[in-house]
C-alpha positions as CSV (number, residue, x, y, z in Angstrom):
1,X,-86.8,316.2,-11.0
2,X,-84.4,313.7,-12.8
3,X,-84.6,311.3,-9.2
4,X,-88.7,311.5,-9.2
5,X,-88.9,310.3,-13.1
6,X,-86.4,307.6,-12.6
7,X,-88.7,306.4,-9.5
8,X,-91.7,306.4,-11.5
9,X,-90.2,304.8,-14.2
10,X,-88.7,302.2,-11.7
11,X,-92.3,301.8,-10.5
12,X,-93.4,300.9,-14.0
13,X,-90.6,298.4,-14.6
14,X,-90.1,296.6,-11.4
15,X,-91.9,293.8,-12.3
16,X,-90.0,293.0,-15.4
17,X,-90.6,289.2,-15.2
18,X,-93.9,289.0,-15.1
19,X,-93.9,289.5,-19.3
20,X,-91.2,286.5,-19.0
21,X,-93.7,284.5,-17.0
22,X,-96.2,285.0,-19.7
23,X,-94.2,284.8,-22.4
24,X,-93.2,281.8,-21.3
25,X,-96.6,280.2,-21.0
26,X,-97.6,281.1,-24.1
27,X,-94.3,279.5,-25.9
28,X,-96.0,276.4,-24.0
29,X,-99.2,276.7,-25.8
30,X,-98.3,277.2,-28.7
31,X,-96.0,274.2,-28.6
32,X,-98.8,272.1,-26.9
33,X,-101.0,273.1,-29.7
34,X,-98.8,272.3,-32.4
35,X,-98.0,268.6,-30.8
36,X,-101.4,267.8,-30.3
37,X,-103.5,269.4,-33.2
38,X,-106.3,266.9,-32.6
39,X,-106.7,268.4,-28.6
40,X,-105.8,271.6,-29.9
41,X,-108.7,271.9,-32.3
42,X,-111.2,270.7,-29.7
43,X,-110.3,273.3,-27.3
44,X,-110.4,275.7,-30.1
45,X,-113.8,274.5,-31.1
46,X,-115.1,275.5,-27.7
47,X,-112.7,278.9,-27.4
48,X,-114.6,279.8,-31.0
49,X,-118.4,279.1,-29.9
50,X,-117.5,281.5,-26.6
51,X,-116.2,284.1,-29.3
52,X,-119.1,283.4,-32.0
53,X,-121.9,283.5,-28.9
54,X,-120.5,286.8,-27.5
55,X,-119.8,288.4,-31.3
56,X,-123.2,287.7,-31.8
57,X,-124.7,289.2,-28.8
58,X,-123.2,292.7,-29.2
59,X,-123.2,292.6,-33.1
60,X,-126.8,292.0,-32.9
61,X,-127.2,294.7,-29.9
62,X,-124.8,297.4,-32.2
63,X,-127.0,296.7,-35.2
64,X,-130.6,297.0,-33.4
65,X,-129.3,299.8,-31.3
66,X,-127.7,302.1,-34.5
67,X,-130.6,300.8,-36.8
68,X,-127.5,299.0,-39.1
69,X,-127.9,297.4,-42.3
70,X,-129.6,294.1,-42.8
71,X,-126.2,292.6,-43.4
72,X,-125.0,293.6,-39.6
73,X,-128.0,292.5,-38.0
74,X,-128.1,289.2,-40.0
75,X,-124.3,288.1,-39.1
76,X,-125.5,288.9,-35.7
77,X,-128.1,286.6,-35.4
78,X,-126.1,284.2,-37.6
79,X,-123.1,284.5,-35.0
80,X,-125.5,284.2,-32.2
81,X,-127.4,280.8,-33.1
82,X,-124.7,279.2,-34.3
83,X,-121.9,279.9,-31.1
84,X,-125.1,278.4,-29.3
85,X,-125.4,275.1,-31.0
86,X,-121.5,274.9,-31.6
87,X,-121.1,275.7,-27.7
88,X,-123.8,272.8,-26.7
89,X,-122.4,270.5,-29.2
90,X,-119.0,270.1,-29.2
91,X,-118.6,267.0,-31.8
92,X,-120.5,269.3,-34.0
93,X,-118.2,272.1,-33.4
94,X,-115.3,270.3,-34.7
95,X,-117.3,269.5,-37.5
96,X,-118.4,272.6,-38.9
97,X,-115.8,274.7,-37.3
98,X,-114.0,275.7,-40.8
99,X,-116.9,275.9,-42.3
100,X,-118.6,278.3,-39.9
101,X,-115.0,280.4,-40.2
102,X,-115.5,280.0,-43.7
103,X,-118.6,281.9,-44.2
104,X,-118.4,284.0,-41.3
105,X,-115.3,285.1,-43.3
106,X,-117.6,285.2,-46.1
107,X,-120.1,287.5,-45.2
108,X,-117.7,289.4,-43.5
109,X,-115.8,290.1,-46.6
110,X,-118.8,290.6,-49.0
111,X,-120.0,293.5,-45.8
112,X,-116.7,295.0,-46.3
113,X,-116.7,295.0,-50.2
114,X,-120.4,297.0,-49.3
115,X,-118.8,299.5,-47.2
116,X,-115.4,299.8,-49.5
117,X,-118.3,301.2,-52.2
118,X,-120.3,303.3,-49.7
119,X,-116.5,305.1,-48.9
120,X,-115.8,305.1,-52.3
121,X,-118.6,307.1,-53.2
122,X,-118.0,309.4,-50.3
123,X,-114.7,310.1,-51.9
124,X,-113.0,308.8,-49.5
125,X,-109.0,308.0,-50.5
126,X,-108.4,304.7,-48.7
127,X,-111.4,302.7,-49.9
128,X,-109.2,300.4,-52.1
129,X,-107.5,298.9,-49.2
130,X,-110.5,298.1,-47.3
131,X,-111.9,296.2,-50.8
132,X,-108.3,294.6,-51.5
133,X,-109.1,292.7,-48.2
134,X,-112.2,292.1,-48.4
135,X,-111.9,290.2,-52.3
136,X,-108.9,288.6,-50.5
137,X,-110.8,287.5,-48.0
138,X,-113.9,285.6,-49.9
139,X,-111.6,283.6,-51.7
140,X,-110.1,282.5,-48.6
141,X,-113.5,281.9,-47.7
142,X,-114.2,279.8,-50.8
143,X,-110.9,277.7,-49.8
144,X,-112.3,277.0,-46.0
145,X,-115.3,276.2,-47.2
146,X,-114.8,273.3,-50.1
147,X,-111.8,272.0,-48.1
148,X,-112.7,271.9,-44.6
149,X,-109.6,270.2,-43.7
150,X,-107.3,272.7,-45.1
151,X,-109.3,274.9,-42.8
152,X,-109.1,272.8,-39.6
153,X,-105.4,272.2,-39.7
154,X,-104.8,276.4,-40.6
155,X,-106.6,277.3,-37.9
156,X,-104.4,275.1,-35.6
157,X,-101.4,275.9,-37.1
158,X,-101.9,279.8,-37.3
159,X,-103.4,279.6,-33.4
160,X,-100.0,277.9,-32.5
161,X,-97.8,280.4,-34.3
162,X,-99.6,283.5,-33.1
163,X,-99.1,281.5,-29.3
164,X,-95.1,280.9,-30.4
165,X,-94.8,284.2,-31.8
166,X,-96.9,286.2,-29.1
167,X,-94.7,284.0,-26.4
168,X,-91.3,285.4,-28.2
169,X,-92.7,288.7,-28.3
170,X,-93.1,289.0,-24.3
171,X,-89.9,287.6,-23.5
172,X,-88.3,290.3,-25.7
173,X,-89.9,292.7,-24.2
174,X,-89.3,291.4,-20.5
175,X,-85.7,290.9,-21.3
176,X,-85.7,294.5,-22.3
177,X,-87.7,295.8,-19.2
178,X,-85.2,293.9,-16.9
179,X,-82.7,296.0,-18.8
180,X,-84.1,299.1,-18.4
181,X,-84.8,298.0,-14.6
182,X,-81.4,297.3,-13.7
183,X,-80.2,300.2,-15.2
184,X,-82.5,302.3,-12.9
185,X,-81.7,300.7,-9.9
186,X,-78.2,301.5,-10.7
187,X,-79.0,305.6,-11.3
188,X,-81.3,305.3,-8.1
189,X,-78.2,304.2,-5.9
């Protein structure tokens, strides 16, 4: 019994490195976004109308399809028309790019100070937390918005950290699967 779990475990394990191998590229993103912010940001521009186009497809789908709030369905269609014109234009995408994340952010925050109440009033406990965020997030809002450059360079900077730190995180994580590999190999002999 002891012999067939090792196995399977040995199975799951065996291919410790490809984590590294991935790790590894993303330590190379995130320093090749950091070293070139200016190519960085237009990539991201592009990344960001993809996500915007597809976040407004389904948003607007979930909100006709469970009969949402006007807030849902609005965002959707907001989401939807503006991925499309930041997707065909990418000059204007990393023009408005902060400023799109800024009131995305925005609207987001002011739907999640809405649904913070509706719990509230459902008694349910948590409902602070969900507002905490949500106040937190329009003022971050208002800072991406009236300082557009502030919001360009964070998003750069937090894409290349989450890359760095994402990177560091796989390598761990192979180094300790290669670990736990080796040591099964040697229980398997």
């Amino acid at each position: 019994m002891i012999e067939d779990i090792l196995t399977s475990a040995h199975q799951v394990v065996r291919r410790w490195y490809l984590p590294l191998v991935i790790g590894l590229i993303l330590l190379i993103l995130g320093v090749w976004t950091l070293f070139t912010p200016a190519k960085s940001y237009v990539a991201l521009a592009i990344v960001f109308a993809i996500g915007f186009l597809i976040n407004g497809i389904l948003e607007t789908y979930f909100a006709i399809v469970n009969k949402t709030n006007g807030w849902s369905l609005a965002l959707g269609i907001l989401s939807l028309i503006l991925g499309l014109m930041l997707l065909f234009n990418p000059a204007l995408s990393a023009i408005t790019l902060p400023l799109y994340v800024g009131f995305m952010l925005m609207f987001r925050s002011v739907s999640g100070i809405a649904i913070a109440l509706q719990l509230r009033s459902h008694y349910v406990i948590d409902w602070g937390t969900l507002m905490v965020f949500s106040v937190l997030g329009i003022l971050l809002s208002f800072l991406m918005i009236f300082n557009p450059a502030f919001g360009g360079l964070s998003i750069v900077l937090w894409t290349g950290f989450a890359f760095l730190a994402s990177g560091a995180l796989s390598i761990v994580f192979a180094l300790r699967l290669r670990k736990l590999h080796t040591f099964i190999q040697k229980e398997l002999e």
